[in-house]
Coordinates of C-alpha atoms in Angstrom, one line a residue:
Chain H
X1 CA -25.2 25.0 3.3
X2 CA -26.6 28.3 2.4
X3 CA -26.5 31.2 4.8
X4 CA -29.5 30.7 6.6
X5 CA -28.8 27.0 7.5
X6 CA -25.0 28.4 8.4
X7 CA -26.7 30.5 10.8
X8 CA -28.9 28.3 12.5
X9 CA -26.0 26.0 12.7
X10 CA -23.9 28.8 14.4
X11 CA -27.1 29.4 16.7
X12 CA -27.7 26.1 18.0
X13 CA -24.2 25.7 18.7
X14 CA -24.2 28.5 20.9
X15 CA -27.2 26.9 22.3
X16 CA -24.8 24.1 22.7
X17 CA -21.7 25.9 24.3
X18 CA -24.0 27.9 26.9
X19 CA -25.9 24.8 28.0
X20 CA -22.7 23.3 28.6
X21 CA -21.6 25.7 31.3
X22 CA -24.5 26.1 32.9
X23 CA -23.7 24.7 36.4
X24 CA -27.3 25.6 38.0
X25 CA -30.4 26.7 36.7
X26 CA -32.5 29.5 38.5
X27 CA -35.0 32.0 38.2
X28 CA -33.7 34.9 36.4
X29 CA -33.0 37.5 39.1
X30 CA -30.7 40.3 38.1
X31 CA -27.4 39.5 40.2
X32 CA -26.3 42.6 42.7
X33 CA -24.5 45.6 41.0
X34 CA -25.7 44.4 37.5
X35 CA -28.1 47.2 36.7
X36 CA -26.8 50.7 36.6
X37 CA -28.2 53.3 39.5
X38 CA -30.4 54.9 37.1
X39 CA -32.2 52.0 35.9
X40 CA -32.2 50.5 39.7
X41 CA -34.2 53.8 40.5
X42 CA -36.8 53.9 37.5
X43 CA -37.9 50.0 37.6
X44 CA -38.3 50.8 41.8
X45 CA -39.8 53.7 40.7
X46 CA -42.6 52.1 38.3
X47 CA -42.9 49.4 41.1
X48 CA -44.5 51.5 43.7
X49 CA -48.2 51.8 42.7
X50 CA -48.8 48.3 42.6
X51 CA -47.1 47.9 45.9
X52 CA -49.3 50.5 47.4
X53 CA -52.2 49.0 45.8
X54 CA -51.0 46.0 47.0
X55 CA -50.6 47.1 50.6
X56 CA -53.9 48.8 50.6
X57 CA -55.6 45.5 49.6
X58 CA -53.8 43.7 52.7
X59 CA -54.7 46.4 55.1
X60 CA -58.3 45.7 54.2
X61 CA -58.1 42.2 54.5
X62 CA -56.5 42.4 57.8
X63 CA -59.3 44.6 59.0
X64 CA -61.8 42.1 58.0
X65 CA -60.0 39.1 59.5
X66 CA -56.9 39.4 61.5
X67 CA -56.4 35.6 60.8
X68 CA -55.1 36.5 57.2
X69 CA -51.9 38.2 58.2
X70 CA -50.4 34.5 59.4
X71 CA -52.6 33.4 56.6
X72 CA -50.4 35.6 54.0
X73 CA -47.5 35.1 56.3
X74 CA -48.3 31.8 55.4
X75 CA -47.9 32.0 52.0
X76 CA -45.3 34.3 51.6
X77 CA -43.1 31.3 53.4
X78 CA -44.5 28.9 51.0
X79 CA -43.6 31.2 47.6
X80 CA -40.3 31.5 49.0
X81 CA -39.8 27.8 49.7
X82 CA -41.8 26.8 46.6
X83 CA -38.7 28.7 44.7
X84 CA -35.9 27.4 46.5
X85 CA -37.0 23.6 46.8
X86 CA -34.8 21.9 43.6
X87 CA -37.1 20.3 40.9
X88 CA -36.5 17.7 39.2
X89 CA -34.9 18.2 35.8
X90 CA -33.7 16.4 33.0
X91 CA -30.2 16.9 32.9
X92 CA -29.4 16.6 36.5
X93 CA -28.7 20.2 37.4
X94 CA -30.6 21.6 40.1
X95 CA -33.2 24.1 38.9
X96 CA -35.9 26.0 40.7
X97 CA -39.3 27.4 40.2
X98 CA -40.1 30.9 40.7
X99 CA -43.5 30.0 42.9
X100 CA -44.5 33.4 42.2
X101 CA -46.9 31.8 39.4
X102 CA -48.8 29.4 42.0
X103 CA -49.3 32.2 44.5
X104 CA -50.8 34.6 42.1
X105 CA -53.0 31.6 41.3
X106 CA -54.2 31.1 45.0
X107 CA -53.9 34.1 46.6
X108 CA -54.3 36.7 43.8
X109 CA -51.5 39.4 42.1
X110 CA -52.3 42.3 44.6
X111 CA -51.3 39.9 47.5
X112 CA -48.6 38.4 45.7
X113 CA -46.9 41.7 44.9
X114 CA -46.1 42.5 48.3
X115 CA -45.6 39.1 49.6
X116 CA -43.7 38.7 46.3
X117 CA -41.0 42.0 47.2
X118 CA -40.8 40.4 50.8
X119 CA -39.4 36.9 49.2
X120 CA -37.3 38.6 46.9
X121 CA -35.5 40.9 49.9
X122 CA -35.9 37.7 51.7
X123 CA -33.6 35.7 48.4
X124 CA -31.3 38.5 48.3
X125 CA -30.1 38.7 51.7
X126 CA -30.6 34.8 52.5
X127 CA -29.7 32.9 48.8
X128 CA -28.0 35.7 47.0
X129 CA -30.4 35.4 44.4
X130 CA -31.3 38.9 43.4
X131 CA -30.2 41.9 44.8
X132 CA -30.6 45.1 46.8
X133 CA -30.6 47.4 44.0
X134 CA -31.8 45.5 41.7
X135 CA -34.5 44.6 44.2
X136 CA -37.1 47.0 42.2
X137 CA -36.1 45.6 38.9
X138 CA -36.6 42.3 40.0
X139 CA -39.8 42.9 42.2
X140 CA -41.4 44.4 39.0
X141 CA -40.6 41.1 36.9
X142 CA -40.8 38.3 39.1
X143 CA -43.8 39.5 41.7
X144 CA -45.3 42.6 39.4
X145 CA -46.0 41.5 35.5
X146 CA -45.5 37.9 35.9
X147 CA -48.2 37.3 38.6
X148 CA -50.3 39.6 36.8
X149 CA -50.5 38.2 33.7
X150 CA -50.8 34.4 35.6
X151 CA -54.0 36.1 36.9
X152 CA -55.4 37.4 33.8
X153 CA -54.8 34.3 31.9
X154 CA -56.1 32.0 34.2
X155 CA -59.1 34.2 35.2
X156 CA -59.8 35.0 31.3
X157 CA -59.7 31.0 30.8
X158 CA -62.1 30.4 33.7
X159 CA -64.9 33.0 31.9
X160 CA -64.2 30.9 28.6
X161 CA -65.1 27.7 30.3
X162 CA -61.7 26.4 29.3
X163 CA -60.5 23.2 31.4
X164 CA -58.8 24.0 34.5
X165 CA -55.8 22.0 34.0
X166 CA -55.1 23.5 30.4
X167 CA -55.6 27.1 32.2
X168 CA -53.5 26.5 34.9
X169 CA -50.6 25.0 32.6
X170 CA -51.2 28.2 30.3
X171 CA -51.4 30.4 33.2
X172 CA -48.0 29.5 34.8
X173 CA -46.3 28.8 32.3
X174 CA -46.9 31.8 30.0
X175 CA -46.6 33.7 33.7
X176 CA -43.2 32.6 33.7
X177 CA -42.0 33.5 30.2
X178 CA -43.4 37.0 30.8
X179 CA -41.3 37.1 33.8
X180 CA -38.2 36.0 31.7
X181 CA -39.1 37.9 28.5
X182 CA -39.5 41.3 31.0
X183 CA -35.9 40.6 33.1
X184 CA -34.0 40.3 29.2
X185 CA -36.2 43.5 28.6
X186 CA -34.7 45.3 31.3
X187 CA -31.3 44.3 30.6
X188 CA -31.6 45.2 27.0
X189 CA -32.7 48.7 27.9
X190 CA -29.7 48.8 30.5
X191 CA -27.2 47.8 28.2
X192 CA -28.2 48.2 23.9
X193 CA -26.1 46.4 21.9
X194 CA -23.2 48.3 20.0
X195 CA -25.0 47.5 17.0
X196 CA -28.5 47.1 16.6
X197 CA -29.3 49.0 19.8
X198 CA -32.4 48.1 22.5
X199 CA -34.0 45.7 19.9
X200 CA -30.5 43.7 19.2
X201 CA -29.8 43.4 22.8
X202 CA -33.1 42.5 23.6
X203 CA -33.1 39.4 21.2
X204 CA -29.4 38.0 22.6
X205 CA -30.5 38.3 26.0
X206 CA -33.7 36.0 24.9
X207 CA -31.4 34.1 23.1
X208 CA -28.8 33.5 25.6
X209 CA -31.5 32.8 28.4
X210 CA -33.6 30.8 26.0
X211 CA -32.0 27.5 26.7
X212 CA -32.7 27.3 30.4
X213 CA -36.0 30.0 30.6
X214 CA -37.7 27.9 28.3
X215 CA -37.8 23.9 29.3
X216 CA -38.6 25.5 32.7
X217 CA -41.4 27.6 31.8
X218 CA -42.6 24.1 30.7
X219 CA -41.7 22.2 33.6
X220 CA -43.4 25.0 36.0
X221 CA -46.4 24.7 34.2
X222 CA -46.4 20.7 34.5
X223 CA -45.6 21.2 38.4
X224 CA -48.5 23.2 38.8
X225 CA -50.9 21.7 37.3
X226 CA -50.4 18.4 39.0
X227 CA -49.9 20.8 42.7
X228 CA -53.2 22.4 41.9
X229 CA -54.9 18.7 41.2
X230 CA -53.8 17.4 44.3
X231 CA -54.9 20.6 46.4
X232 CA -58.6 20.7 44.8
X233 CA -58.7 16.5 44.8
X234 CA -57.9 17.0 49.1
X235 CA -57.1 20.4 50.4
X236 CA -60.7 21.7 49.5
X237 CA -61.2 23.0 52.9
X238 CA -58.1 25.0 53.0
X239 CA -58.7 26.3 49.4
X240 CA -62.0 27.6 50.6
X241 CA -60.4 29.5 53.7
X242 CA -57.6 31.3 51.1
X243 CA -60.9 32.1 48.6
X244 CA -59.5 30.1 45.7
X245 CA -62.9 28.1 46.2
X246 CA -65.9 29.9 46.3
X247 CA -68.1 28.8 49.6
X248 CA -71.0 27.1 47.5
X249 CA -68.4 24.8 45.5
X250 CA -68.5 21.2 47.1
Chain T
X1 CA -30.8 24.6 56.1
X2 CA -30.0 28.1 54.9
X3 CA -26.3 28.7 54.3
X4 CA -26.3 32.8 54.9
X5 CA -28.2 32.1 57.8
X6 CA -26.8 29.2 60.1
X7 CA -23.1 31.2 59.2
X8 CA -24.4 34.4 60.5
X9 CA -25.3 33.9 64.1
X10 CA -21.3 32.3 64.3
X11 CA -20.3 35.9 62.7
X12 CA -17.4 37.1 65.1
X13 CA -19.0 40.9 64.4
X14 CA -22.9 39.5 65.4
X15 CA -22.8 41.4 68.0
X16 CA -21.3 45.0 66.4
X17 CA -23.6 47.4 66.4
X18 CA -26.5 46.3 63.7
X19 CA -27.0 50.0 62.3
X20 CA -23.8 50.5 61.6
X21 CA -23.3 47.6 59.3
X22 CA -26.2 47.9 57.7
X23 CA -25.2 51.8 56.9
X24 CA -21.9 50.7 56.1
X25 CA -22.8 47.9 53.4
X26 CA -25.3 49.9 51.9
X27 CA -23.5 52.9 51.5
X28 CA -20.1 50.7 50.3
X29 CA -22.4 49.3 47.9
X30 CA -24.4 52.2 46.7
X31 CA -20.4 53.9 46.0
X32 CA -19.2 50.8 43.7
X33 CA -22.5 50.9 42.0
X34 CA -22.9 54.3 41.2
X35 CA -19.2 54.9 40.4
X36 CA -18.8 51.7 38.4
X37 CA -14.9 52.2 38.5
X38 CA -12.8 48.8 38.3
X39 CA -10.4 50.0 40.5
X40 CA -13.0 50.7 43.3
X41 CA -14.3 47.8 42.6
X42 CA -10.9 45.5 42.8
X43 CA -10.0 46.8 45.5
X44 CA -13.7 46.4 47.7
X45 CA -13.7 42.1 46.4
X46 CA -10.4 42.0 48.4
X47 CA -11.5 44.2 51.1
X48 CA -15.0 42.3 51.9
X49 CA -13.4 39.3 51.2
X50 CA -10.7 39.9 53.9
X51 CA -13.2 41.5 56.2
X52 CA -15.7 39.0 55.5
X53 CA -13.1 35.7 56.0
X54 CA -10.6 37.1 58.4
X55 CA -12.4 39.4 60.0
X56 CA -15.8 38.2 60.8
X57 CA -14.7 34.5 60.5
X58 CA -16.5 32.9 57.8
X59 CA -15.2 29.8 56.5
X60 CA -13.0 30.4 53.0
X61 CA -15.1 27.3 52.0
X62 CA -18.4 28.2 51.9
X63 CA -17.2 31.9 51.1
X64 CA -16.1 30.8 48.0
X65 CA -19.6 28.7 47.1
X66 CA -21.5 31.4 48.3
X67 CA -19.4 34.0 46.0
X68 CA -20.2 31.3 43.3
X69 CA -23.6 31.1 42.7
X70 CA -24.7 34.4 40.7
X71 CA -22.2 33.0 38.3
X72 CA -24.5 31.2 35.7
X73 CA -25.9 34.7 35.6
X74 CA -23.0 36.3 35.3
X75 CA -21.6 34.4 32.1
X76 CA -24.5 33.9 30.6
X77 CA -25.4 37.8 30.2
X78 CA -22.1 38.7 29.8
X79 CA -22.1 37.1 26.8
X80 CA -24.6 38.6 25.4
X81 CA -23.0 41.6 26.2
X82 CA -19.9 41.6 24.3
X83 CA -21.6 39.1 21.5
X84 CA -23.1 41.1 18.7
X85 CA -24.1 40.3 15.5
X86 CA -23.9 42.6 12.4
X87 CA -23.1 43.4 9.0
X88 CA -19.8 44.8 9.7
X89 CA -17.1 43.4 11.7
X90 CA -15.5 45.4 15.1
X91 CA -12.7 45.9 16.0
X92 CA -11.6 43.2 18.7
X93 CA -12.7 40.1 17.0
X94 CA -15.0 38.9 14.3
X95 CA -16.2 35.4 13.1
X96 CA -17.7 35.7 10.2
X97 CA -21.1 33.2 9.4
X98 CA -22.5 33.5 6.1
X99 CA -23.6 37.2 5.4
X100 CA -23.3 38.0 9.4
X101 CA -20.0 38.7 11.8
X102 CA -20.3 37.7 15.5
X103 CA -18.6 40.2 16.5
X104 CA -16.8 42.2 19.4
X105 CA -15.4 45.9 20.2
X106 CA -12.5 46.7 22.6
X107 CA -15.1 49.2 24.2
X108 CA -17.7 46.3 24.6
X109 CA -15.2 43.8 26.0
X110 CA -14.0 46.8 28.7
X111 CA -17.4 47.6 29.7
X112 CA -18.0 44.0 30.7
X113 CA -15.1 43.3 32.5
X114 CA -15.8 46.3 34.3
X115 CA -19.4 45.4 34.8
X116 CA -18.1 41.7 36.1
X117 CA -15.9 43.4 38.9
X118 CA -18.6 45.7 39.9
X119 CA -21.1 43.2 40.5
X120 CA -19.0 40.7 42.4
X121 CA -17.9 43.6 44.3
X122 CA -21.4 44.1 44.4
X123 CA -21.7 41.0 45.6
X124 CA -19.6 40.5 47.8
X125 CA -20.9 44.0 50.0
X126 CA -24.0 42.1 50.2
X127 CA -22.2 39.0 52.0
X128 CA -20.9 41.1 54.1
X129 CA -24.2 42.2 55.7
X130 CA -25.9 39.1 55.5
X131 CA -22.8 37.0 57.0
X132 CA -22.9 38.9 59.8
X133 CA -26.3 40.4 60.7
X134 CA -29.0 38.1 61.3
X135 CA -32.1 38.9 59.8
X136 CA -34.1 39.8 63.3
X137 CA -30.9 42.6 63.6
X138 CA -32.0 43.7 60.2
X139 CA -35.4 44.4 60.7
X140 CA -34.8 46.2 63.8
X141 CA -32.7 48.6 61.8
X142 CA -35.7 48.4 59.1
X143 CA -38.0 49.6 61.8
X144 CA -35.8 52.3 62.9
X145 CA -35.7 53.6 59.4
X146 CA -39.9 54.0 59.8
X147 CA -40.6 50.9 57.3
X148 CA -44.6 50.4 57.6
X149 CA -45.7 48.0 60.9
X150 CA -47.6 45.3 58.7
X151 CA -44.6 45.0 56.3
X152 CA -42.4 44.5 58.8
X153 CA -44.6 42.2 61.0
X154 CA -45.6 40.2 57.6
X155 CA -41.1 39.8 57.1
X156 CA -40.8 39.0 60.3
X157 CA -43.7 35.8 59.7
X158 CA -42.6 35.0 57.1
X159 CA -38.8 34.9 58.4
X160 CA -40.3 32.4 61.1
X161 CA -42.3 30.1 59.0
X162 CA -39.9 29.7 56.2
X163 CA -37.9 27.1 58.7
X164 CA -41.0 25.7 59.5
X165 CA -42.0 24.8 56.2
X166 CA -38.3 24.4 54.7
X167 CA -38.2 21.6 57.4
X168 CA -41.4 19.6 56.7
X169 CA -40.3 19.8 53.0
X170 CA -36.8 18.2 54.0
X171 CA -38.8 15.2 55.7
X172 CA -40.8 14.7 53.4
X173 CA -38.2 15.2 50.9
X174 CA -36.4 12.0 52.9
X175 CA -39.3 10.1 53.3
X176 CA -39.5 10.0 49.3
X177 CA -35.9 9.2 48.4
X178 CA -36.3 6.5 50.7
X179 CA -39.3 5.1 49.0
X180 CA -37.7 5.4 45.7
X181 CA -40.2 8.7 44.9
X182 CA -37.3 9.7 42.8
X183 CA -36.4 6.6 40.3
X184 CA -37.4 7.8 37.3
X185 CA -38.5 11.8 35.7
X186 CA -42.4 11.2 35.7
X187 CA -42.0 9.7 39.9
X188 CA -39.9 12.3 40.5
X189 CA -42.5 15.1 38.9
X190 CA -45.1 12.9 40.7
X191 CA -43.1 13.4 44.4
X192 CA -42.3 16.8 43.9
X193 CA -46.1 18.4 43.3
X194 CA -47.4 15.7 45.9
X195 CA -44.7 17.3 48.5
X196 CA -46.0 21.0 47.3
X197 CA -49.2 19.9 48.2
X198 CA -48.9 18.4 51.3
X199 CA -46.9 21.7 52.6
X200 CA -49.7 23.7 51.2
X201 CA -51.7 21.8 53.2
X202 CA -49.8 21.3 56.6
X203 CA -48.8 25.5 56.5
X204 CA -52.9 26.1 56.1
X205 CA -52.7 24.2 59.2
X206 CA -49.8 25.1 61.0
X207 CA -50.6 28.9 60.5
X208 CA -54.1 28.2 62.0
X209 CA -53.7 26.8 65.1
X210 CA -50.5 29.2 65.4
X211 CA -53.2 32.1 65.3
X212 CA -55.2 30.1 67.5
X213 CA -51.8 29.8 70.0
X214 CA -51.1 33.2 69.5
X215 CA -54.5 34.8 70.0
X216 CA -54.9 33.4 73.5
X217 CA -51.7 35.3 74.5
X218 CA -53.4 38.1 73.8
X219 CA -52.0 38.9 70.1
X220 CA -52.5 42.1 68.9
X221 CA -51.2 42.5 65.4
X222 CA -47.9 43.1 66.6
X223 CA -45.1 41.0 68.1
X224 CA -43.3 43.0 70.4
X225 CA -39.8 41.9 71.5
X226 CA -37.1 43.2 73.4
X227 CA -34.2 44.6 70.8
X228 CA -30.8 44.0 72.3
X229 CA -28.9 47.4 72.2
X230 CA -25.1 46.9 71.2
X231 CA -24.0 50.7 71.4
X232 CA -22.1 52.2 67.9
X233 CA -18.4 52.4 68.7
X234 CA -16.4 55.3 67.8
X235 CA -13.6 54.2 66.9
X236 CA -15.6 51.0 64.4
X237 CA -17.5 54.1 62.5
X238 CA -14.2 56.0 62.2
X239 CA -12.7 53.3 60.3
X240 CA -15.9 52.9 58.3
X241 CA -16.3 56.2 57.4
X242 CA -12.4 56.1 56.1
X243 CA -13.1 53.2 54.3
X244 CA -15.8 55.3 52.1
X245 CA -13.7 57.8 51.8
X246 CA -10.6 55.7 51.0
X247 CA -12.8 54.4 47.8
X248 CA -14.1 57.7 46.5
X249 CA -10.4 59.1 46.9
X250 CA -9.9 55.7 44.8
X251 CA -12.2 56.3 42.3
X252 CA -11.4 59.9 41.4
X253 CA -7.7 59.2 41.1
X254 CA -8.8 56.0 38.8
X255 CA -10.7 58.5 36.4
X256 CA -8.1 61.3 36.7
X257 CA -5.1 58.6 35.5

């Protein structure tokens, strides 16, 4: 073997050893106490324009319709159970979706951010996923760049004409790798590795995530796809009061 | 259905004073964060733990799943904390592949030990709210501390429908084990979207003809509902506020030794 197979070897070993003592696999929220203060403070800190934007954007749609506050009440109960319903996986341990994807989809990111900080409080004080202070690390993450980019994605495939089920499975899953890639970011920032710094970190943290981020980045794409065919093939009504569908679409 | 939450209305201390948890968790936690001391931090796992278990009466049992389940977490950036890879061995241990060590330092392995203890401590000063305050008590002290209306009236849904829907999914979830909706990966994939669906659906639904319900008892935006006042004790915040000061005396004689 020459060095580079040695060191895939030695990598996919490590694959091996960390899949073995996985008992459970979940979102990646940062655990309570994990981040230092400083870091808890900035990532809050970076989250509060889009939360204000966010809140402004609810306001108005409460002033239009005061139906749409048990409407997003609604769905912030649905993104919450959505992510702590257990999926079915391959391996038999129980692993969740982060839900955050399918709302962004539905209701759009500016509601999702809010409703998205509620669920996360909500996980924190209810599951112990997550954290008070690392709430703003998480929020930013999880209900922030990962909804965001699931918009984007899925609106940018929608102008190309691109088939709905391919942008929804691009859209949440690509949604959730951003979450995942952002939560090792924000570790690797809070702690650089000894050598190598940010960048070193930044790439174990992807690495030692990899083996459960990945297959369910795939597996939350699938889920949606198939949720969002069964809503348009008999929830078209519904869709249409949300906005998903636009009035004139039969 | 929800561990934390069934536990906490049997909390011996439900009915302490909601405030004065909430300020004492926060502030416990915000001192083993910031300080990031292991002694602190030692000593507040045993302390919640006691005060969690003994105090408020919740069941060793499920205190020791619930302490269990940021764990995959834990271990798995933990190590890739002390893990590094480089050109040139450190000094606590180095295995050597090809060209490359994977490799440790004494500092690195210190830091993450400490960083372990912190956020269990961490943790566990989180358990202690939420094993003992229900959430309602929460967002009482949440409005007291001027949190926006609609945020709080959105939580407060939200907090209401999640049983709702966390119910319909646990029939329906039955319903399909019964039917053999989970024999085999692509059923069970099939099931589990079909389910999401059909909740989608049935909370469109529900949350309709709840406004409906609502609005003809004249809803305003607001749900108003009586708090019930249990009056801060004395001598409870006394002991509190000694606690705090207990760990900071802790922590400065941790860094001075």
């Amino acid at each position: 073997m020459n060095t580079k197979e040695q060191r895939i070897v030695a990598i996919s070993a490590a694959f091996a050893v960390a899949y073995g003592i996985i008992p459970g696999v979940s979102a990646m929220h940062i655990m309570e106490g994990y981040l230092p203060v400083s870091f808890c403070i900035a990532w809050g800190v970076l989250c509060v324009p889009f939360l204000i934007a966010g809140f402004f954007s609810i306001k108005k749609k409460l002033q239009e319709n005061r139906r749409s506050l048990i409407l997003l009440a609604m769905a912030g109960a649905f993104v919450f159970v959505l992510s702590s319903l257990k999926i079915p996986s391959v391996t038999g341990s129980c692993s969740h979706m982060t839900g955050t994807g399918l709302g962004a989809i539905l209701f759009g990111p500016s509601a999702v951010s809010i409703l998205g900080l509620i669920v996360l409080i909500f996980q924190a004080i209810l599951l112990a996923h997550g954290g008070l202070t690392t709430l703003g690390a998480n929020t930013f993450s999880m209900a922030i760049a990962g909804p965001l980019l699931t918009f984007a994605i899925f609106k940018l495939c929608e102008k190309a004409k691109v088939n709905r089920k391919v942008s929804v499975f691009l859209a949440a899953s690509l949604g959730d790798l951003l979450t995942y890639c952002v939560t090792a970011f924000q570790l690797a920032l809070a702690y650089p590795s000894e050598a190598g710094g940010v960048a070193a970190s930044f790439g174990k943290f992807l690495g030692v995530f990899a083996p459960t981020q990945l297959p369910l980045a795939i597996i939350e794409g699938i889920l949606t796809v198939i949720i969002i065919i069964g809503l348009e093939s008999f929830a078209r009504p519904e869709l249409k009061t949300i906005g998903y569908l636009k009035e004139g679409e039969a | 259905m929800i561990i934390v939450d069934k536990l906490c209305y049997s909390s011996k201390l439900r009915y302490m004073n909601a405030e004065e948890k909430f300020a004492f968790s926060i502030i416990t936690l915000l001192i083993c964060v910031i300080s990031r001391s292991l002694i602190c931090a030692l000593f507040l796992l045993l302390a919640m733990g006691i005060l969690t278990v003994k105090i408020a009466g919740t069941p060793l049992r499920y205190y020791r799943k619930l302490m269990l389940i940021p764990l995959t977490f834990l271990i798995l950036s933990t190590i890739a904390i002390v893990i590094n890879f480089s050109h040139t061995p450190l000094d606590a241990f180095a295995i050597p592949v090809g060209s490359i060590y994977i490799t440790g330092s004494w500092q690195g392995i210190l830091k993450a030990t400490q960083l372990i203890a912190t956020a269990m401590a961490a943790v566990s000063c989180l358990y202690f709210l939420s094993l003992t305050t229900p959430m309602t008590d929460i967002l009482e002290v949440l409005r007291k501390c001027h949190c926006p209306l609609i945020f709080l009236e959105l939580m407060l849904l939200i907090y209401r429908f999640l049983f709702v829907l966390l119910d319909i999914a646990d029939a329906i979830n039955i319903s399909q084990h019964s039917r053999l909706g989970n024999k085999d990966l692509k059923t069970a994939y099939h099931s589990f979207s079909n389910m999401v669906s059909v909740l989608f659906v049935r909370s469109i639904k529900k949350s309709n003809a709840l406004f409906d319900a609502m609005e003809s008892r004249c809803y305003d935006g607001t749900i108003r509902v009586l708090s019930q006042n249990y009056p801060p004790r004395k001598k409870e915040i006394i002991l509190m506020v000694l606690f705090d000061l207990f760990l900071i005396i802790l922590i400065i004689g941790g860094k001075l030794i």
